[in-house]
PDB file of N, CA and C in Angstrom:
ATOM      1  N   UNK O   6       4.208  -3.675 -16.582  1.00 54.00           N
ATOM      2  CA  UNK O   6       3.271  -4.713 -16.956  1.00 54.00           C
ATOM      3  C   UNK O   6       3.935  -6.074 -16.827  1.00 54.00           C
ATOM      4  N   UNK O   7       3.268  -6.855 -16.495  1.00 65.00           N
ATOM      5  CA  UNK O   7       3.772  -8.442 -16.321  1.00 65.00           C
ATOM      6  C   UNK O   7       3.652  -8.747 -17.657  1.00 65.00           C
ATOM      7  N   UNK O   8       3.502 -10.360 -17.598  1.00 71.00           N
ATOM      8  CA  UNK O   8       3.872 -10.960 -18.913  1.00 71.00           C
ATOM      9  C   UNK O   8       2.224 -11.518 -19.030  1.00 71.00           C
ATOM     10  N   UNK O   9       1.365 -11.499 -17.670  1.00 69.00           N
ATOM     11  CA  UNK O   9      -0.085 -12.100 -17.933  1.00 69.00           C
ATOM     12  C   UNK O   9      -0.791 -10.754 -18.190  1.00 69.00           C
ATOM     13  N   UNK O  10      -0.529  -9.645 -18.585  1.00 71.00           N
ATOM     14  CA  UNK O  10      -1.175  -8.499 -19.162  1.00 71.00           C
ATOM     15  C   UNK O  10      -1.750  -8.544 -20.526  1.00 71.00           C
ATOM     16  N   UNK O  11      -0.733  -8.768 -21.338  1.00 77.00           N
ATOM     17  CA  UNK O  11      -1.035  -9.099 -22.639  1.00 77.00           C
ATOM     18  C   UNK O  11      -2.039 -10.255 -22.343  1.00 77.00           C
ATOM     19  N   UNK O  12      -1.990 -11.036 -22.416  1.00 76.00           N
ATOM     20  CA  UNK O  12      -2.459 -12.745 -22.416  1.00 76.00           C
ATOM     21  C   UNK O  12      -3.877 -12.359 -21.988  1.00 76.00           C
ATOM     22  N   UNK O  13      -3.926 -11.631 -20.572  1.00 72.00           N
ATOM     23  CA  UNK O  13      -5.344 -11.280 -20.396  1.00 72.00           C
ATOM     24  C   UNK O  13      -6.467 -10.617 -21.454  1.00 72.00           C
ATOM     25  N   UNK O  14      -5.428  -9.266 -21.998  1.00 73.00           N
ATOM     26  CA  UNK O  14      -6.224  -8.366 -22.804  1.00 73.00           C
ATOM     27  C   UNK O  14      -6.444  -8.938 -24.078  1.00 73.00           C
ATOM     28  N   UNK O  15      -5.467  -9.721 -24.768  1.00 78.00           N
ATOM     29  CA  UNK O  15      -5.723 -11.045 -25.998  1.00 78.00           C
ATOM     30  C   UNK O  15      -7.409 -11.347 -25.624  1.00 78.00           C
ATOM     31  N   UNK O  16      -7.019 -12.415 -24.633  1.00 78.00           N
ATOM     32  CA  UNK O  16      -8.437 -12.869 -24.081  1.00 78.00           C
ATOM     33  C   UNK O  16      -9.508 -11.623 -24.105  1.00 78.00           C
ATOM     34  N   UNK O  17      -9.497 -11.147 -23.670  1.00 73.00           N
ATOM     35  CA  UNK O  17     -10.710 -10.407 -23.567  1.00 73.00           C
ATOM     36  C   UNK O  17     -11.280  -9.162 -24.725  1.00 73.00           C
ATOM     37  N   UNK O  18     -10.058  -9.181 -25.764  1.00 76.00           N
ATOM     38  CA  UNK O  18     -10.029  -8.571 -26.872  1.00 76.00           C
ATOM     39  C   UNK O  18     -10.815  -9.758 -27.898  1.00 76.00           C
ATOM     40  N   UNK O  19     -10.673 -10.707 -27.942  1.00 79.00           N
ATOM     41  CA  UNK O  19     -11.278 -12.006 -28.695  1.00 79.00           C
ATOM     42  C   UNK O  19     -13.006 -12.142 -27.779  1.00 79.00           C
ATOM     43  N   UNK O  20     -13.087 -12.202 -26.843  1.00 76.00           N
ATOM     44  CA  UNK O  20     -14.015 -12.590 -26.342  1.00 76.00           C
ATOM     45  C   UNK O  20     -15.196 -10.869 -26.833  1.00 76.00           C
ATOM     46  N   UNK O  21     -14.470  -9.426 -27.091  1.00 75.00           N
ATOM     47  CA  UNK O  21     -15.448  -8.831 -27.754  1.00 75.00           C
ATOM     48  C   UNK O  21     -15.363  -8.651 -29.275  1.00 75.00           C
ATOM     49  N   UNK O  22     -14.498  -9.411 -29.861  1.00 76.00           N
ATOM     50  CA  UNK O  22     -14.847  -9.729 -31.388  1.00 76.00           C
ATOM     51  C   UNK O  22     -15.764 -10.738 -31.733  1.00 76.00           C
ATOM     52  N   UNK O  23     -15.290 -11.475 -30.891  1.00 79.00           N
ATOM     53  CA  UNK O  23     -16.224 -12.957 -31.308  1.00 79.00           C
ATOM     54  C   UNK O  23     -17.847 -13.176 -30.719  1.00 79.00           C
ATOM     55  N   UNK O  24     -17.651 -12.569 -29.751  1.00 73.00           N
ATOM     56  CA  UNK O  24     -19.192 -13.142 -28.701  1.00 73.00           C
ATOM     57  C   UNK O  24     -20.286 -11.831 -29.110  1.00 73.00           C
ATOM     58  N   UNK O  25     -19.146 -10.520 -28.788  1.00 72.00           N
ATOM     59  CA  UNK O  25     -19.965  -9.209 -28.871  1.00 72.00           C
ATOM     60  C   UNK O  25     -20.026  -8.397 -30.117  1.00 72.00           C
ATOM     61  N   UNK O  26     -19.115  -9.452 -31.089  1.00 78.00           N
ATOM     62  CA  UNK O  26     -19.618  -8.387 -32.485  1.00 78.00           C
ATOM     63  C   UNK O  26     -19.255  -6.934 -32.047  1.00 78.00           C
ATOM     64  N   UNK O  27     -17.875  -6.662 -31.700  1.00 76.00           N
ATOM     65  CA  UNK O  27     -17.234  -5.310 -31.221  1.00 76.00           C
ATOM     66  C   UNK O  27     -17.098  -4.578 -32.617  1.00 76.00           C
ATOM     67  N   UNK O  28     -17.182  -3.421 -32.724  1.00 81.00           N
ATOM     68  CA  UNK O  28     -16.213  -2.538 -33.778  1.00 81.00           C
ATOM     69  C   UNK O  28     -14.592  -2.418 -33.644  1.00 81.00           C
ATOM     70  N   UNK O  29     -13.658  -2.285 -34.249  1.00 79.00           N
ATOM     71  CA  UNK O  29     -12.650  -2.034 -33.993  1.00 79.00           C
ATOM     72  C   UNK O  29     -12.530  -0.639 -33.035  1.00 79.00           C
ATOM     73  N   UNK O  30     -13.867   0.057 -33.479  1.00 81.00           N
ATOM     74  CA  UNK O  30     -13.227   1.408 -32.500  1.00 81.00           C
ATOM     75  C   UNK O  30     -13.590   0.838 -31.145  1.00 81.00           C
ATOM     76  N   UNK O  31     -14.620  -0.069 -30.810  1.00 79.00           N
ATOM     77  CA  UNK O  31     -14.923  -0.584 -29.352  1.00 79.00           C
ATOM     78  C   UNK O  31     -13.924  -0.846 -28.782  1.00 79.00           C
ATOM     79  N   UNK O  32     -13.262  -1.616 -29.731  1.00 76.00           N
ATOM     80  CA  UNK O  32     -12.055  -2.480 -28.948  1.00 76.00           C
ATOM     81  C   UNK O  32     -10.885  -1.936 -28.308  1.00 76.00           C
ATOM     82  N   UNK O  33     -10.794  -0.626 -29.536  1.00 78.00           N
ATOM     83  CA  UNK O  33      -9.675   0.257 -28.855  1.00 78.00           C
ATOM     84  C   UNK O  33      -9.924   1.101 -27.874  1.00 78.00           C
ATOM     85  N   UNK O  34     -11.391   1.387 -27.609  1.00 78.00           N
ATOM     86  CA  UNK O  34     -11.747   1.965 -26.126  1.00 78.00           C
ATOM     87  C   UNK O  34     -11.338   1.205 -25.257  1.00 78.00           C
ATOM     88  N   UNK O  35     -11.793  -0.092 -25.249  1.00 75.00           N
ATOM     89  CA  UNK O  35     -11.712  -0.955 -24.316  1.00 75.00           C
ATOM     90  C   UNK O  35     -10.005  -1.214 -23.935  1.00 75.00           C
ATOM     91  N   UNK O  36      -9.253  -1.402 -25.057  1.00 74.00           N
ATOM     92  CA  UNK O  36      -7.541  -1.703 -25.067  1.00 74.00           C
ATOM     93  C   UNK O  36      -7.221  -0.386 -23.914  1.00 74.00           C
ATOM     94  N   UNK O  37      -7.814   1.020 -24.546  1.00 74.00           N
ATOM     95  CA  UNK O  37      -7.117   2.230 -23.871  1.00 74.00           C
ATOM     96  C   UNK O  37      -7.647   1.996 -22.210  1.00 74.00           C
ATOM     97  N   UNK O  38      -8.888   1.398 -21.784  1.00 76.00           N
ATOM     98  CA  UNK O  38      -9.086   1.555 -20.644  1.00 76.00           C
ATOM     99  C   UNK O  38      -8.769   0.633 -19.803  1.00 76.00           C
ATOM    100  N   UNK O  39      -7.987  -1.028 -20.920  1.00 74.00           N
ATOM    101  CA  UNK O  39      -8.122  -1.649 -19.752  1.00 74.00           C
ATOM    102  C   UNK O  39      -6.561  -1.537 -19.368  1.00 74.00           C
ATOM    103  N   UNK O  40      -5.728  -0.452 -20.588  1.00 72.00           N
ATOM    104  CA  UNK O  40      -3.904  -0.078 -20.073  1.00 72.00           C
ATOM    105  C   UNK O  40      -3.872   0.684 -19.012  1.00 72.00           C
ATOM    106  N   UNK O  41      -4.981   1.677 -18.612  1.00 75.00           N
ATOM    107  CA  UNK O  41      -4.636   2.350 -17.633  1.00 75.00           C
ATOM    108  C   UNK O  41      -5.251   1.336 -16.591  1.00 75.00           C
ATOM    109  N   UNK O  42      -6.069   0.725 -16.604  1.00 78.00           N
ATOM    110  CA  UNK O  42      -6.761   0.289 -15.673  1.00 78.00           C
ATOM    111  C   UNK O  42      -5.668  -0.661 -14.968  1.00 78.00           C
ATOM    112  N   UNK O  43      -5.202  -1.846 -15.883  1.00 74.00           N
ATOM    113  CA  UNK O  43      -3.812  -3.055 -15.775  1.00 74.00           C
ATOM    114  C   UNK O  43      -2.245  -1.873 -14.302  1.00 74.00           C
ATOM    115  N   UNK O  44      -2.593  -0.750 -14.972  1.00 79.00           N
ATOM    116  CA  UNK O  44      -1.844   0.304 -14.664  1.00 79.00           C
ATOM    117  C   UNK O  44      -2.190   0.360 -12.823  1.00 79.00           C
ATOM    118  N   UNK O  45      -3.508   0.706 -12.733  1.00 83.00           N
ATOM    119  CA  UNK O  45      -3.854   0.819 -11.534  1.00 83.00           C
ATOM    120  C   UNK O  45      -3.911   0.180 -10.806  1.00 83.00           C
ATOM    121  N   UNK O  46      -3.806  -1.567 -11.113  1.00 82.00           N
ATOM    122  CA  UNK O  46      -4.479  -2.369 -10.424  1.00 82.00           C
ATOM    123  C   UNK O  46      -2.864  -2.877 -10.088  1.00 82.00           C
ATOM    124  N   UNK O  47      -1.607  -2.219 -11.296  1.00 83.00           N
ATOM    125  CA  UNK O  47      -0.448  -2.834 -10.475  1.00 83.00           C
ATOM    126  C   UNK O  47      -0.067  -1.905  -9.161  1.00 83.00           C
ATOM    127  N   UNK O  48      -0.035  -0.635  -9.498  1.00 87.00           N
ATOM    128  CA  UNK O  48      -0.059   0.482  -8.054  1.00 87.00           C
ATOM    129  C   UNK O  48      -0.264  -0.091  -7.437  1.00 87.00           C
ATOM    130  N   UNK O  49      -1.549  -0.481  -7.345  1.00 89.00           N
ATOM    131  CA  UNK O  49      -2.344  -1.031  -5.941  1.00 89.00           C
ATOM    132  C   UNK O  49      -1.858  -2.270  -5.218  1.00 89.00           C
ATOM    133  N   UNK O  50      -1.718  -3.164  -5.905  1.00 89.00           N
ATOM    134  CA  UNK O  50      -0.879  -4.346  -5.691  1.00 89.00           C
ATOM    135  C   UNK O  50       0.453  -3.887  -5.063  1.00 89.00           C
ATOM    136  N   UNK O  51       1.160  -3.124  -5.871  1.00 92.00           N
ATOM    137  CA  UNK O  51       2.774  -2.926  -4.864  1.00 92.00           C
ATOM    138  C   UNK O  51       2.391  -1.775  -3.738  1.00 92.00           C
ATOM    139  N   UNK O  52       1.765  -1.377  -3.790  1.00 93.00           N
ATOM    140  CA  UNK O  52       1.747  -0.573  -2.306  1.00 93.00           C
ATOM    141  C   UNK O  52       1.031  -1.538  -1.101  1.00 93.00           C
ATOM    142  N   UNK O  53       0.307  -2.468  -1.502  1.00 93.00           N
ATOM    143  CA  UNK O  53      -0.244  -3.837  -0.777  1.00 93.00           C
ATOM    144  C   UNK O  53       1.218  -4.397  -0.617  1.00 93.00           C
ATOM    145  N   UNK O  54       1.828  -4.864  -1.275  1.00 94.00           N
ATOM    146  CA  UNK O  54       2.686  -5.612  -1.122  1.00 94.00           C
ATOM    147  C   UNK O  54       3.812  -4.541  -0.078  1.00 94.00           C
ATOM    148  N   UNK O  55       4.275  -3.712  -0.384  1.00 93.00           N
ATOM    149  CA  UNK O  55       5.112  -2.926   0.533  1.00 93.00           C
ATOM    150  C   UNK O  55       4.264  -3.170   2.130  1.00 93.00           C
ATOM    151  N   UNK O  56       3.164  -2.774   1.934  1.00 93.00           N
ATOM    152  CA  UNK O  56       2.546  -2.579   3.260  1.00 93.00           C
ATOM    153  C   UNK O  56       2.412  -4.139   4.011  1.00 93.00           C
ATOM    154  N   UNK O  57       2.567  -5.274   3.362  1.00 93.00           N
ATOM    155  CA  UNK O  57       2.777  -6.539   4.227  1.00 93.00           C
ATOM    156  C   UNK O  57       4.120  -6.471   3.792  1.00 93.00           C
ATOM    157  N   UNK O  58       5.078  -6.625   3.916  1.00 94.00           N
ATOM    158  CA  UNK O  58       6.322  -6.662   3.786  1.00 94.00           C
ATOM    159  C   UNK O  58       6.711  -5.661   4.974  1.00 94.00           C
ATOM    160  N   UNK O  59       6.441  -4.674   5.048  1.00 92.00           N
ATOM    161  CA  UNK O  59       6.274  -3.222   6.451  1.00 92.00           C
ATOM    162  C   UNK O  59       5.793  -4.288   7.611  1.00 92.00           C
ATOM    163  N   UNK O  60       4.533  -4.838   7.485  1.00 93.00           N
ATOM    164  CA  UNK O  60       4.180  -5.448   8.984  1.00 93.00           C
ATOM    165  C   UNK O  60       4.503  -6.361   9.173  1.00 93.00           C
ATOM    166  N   UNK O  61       5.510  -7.198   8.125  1.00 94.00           N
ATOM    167  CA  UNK O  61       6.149  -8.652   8.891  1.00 94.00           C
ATOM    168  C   UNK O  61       7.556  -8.413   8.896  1.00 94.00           C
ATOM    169  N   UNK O  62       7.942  -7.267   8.720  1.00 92.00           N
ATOM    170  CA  UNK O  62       9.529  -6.635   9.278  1.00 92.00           C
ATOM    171  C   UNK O  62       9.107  -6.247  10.681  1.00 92.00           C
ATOM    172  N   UNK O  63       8.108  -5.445  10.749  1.00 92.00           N
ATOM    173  CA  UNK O  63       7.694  -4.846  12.148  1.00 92.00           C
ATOM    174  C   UNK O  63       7.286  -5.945  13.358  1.00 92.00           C
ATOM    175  N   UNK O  64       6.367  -7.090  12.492  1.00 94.00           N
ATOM    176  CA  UNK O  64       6.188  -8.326  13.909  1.00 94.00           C
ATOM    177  C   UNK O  64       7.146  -9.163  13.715  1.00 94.00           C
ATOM    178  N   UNK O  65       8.418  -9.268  12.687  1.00 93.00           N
ATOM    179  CA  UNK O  65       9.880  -9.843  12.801  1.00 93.00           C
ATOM    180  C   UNK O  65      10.432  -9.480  14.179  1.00 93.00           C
ATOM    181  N   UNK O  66      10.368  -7.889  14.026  1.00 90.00           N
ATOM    182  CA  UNK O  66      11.505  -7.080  15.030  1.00 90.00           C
ATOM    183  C   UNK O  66      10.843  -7.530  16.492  1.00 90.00           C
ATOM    184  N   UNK O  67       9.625  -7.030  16.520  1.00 92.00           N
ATOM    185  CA  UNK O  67       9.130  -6.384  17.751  1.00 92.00           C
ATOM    186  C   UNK O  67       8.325  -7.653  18.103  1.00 92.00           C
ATOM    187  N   UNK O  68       7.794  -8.493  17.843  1.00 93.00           N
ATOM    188  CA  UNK O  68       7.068  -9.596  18.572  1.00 93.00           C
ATOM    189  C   UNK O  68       5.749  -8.956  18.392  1.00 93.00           C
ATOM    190  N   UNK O  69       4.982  -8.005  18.184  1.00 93.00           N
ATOM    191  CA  UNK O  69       4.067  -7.250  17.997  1.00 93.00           C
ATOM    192  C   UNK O  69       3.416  -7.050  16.621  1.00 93.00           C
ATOM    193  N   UNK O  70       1.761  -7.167  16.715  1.00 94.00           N
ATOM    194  CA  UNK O  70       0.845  -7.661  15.376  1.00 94.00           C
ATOM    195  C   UNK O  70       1.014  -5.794  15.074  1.00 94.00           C
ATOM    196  N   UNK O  71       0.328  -5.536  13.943  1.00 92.00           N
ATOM    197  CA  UNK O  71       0.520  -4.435  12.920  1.00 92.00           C
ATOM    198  C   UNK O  71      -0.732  -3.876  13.995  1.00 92.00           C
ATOM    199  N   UNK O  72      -1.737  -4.176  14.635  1.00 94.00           N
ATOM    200  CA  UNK O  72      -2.771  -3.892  14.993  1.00 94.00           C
ATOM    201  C   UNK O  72      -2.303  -3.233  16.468  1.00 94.00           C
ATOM    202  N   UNK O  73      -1.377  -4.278  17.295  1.00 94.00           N
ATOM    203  CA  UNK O  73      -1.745  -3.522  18.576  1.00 94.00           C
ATOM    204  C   UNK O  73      -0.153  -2.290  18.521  1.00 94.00           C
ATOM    205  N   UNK O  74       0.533  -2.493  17.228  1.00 92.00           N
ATOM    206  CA  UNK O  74       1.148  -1.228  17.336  1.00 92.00           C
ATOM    207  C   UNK O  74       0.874   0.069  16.922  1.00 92.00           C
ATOM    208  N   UNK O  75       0.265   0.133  15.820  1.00 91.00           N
ATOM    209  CA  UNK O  75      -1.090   1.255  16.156  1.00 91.00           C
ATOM    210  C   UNK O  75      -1.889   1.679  17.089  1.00 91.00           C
ATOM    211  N   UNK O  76      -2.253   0.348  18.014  1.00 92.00           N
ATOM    212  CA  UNK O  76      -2.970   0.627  19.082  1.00 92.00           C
ATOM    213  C   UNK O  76      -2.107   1.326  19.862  1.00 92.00           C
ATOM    214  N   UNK O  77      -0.932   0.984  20.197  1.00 92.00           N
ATOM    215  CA  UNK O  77       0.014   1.590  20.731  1.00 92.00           C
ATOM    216  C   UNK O  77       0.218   2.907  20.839  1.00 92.00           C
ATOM    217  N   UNK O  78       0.864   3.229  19.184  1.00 88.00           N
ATOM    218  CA  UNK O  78       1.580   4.804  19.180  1.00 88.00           C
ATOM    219  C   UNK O  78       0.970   5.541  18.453  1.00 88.00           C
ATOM    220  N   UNK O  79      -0.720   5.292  18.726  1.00 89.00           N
ATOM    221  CA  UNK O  79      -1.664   6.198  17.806  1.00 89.00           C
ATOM    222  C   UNK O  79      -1.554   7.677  19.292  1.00 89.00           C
ATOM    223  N   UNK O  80      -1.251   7.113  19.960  1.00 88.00           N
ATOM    224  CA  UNK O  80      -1.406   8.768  20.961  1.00 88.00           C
ATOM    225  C   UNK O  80      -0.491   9.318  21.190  1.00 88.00           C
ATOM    226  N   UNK O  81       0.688   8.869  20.293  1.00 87.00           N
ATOM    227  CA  UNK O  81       2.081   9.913  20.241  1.00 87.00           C
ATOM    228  C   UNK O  81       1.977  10.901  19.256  1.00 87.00           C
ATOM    229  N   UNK O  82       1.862  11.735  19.712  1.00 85.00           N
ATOM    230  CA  UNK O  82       2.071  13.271  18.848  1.00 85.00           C
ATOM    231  C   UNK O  82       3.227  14.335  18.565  1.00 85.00           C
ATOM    232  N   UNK O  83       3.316  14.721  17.894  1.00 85.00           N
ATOM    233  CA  UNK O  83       4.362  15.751  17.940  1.00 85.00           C
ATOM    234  C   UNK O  83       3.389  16.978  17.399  1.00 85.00           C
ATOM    235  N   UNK O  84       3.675  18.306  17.838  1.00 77.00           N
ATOM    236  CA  UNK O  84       3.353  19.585  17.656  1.00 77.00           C
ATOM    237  C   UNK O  84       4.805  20.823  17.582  1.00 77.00           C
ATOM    238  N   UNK O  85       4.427  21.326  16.113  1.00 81.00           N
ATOM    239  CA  UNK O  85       5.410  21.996  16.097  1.00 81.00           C
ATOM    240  C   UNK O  85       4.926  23.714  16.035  1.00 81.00           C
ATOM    241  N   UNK O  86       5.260  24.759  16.763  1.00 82.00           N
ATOM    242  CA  UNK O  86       4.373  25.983  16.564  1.00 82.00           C
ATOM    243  C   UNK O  86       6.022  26.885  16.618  1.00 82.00           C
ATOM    244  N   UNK O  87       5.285  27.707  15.768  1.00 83.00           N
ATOM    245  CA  UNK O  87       6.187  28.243  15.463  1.00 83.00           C
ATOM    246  C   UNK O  87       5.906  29.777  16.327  1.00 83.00           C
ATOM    247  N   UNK O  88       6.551  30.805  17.012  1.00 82.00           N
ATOM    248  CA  UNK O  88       6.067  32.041  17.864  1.00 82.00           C
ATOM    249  C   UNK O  88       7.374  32.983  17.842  1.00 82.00           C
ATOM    250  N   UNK O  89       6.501  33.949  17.217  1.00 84.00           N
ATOM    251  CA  UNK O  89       7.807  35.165  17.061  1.00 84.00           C
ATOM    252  C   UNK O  89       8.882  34.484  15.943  1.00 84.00           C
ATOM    253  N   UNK O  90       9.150  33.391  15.040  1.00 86.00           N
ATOM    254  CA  UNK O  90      10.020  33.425  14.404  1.00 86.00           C
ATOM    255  C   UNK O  90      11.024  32.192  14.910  1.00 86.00           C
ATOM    256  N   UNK O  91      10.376  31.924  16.316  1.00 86.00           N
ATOM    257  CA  UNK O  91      11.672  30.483  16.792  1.00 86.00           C
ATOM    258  C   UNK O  91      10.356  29.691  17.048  1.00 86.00           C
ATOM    259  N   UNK O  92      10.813  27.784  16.662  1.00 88.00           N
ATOM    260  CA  UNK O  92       9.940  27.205  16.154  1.00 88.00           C
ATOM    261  C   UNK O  92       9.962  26.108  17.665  1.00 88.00           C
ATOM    262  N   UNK O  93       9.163  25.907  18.429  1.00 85.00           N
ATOM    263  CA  UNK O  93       8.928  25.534  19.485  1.00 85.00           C
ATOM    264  C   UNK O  93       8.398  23.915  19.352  1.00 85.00           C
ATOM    265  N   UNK O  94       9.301  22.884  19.710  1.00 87.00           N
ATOM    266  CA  UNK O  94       8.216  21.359  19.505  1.00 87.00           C
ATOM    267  C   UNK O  94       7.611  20.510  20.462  1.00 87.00           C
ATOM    268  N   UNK O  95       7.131  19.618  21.137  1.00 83.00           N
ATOM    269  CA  UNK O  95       6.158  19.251  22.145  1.00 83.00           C
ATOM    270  C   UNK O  95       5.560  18.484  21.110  1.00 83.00           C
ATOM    271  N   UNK O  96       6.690  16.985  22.219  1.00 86.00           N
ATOM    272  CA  UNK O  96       6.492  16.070  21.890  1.00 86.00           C
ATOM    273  C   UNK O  96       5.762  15.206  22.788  1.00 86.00           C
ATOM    274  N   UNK O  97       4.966  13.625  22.762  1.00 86.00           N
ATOM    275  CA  UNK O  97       3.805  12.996  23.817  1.00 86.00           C
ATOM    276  C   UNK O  97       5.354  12.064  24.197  1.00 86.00           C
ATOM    277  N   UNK O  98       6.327  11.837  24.718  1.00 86.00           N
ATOM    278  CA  UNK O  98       7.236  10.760  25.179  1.00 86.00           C
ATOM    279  C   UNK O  98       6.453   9.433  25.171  1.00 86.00           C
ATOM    280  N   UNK O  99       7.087   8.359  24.657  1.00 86.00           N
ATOM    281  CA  UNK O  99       6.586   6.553  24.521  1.00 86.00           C
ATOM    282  C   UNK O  99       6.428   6.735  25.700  1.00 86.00           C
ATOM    283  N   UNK O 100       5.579   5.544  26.191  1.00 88.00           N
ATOM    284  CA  UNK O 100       5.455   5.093  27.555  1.00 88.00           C
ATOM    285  C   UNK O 100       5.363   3.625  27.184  1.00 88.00           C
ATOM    286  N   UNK O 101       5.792   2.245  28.517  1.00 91.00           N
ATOM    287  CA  UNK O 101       5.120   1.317  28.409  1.00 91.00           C
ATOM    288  C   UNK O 101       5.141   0.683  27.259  1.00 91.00           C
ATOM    289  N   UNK O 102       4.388   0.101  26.377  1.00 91.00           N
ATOM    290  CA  UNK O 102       4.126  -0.625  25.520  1.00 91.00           C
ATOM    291  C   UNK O 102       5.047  -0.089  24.226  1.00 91.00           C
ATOM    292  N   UNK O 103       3.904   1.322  23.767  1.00 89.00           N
ATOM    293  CA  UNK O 103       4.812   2.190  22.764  1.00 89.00           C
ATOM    294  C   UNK O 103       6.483   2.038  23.190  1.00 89.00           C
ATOM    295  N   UNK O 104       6.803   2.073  24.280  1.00 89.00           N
ATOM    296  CA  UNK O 104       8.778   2.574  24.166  1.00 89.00           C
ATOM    297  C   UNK O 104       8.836   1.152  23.889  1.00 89.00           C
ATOM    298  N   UNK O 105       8.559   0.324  24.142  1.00 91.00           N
ATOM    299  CA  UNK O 105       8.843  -1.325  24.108  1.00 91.00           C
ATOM    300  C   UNK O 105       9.114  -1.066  22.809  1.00 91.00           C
ATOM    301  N   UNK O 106       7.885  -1.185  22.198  1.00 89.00           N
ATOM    302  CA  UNK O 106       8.281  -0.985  20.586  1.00 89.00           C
ATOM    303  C   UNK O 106       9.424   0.002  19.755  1.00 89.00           C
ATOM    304  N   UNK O 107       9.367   0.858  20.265  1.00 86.00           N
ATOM    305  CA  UNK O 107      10.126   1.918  19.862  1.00 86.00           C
ATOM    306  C   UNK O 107      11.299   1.087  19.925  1.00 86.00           C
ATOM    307  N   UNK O 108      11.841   0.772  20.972  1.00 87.00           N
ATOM    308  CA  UNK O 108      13.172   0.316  21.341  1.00 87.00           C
ATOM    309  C   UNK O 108      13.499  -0.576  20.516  1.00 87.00           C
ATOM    310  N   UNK O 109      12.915  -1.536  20.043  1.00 88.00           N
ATOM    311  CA  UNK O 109      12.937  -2.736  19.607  1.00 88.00           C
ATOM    312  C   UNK O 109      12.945  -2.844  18.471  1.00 88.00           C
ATOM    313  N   UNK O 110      12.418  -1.294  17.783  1.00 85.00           N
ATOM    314  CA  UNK O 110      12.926  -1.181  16.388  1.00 85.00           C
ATOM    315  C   UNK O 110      13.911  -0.149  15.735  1.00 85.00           C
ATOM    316  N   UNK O 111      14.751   0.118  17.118  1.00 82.00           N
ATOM    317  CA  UNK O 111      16.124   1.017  16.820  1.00 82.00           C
ATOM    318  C   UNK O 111      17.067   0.194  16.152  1.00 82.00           C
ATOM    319  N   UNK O 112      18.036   0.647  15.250  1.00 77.00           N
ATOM    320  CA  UNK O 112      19.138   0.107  14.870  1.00 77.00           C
ATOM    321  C   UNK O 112      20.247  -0.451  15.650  1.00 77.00           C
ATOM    322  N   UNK O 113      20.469  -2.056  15.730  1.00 67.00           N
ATOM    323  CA  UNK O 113      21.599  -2.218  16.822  1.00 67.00           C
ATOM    324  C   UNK O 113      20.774  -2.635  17.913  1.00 67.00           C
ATOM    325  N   UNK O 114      19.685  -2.657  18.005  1.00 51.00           N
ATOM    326  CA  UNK O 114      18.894  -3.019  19.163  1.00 51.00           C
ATOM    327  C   UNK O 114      18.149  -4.458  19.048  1.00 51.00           C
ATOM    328  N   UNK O 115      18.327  -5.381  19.658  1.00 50.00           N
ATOM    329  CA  UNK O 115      18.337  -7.010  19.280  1.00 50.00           C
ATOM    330  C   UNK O 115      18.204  -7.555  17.997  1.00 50.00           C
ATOM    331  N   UNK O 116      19.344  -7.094  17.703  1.00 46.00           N
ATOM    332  CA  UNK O 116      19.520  -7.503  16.003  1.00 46.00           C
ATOM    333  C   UNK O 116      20.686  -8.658  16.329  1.00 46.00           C
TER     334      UNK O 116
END
């Protein structure tokens, strides 16, 4: 929890004593739902935040938007089958654009 968690739920704990004539048991529904809720809404926020932090390392490296590298290496596949007990893989090799990228985000590679 941040430090504007409290401060919010203050606020909005006053605003159903005072305006809405809450019960105390209201309030503590409301306290319990808005901790998990404060809860969810930080998840969501840091996995947002990881995920732009991910695509401006990626158009750092590669010169390339988050969009056309998906566009890219959405048709690289790997398949792994397994037959008789030995596990067989078949892979789609980069081509073109995709290896561009690929390359460009190896370790040691225009760093």
């Amino acid at each position: 929890m941040t430090a504007f968690t409290p401060l919010l739920q203050a606020f909005f704990t006053d605003r159903l004593v005072t305006q809405r004539h809450a019960s105390s048991n209201t309030i503590a529904a409301y306290r319990d739902t808005f901790a998990s809720t404060a809860d969810s809404i930080h998840a969501h926020l840091t996995v947002v935040f990881c995920a732009l932090a991910i695509s401006r390392h990626l158009y750092k490296n590669t010169g390339v938007t988050v969009r056309r590298i998906v566009r890219a290496l959405r048709p690289l596949r790997d398949v792994t089958i397994t037959i008789d007990g030995h596990e067989l893989t078949a892979t789609t090799p980069p081509t073109g654009e995709a290896a561009d990228i690929i390359a460009a985000l190896r370790p040691g590679v225009g760093h």
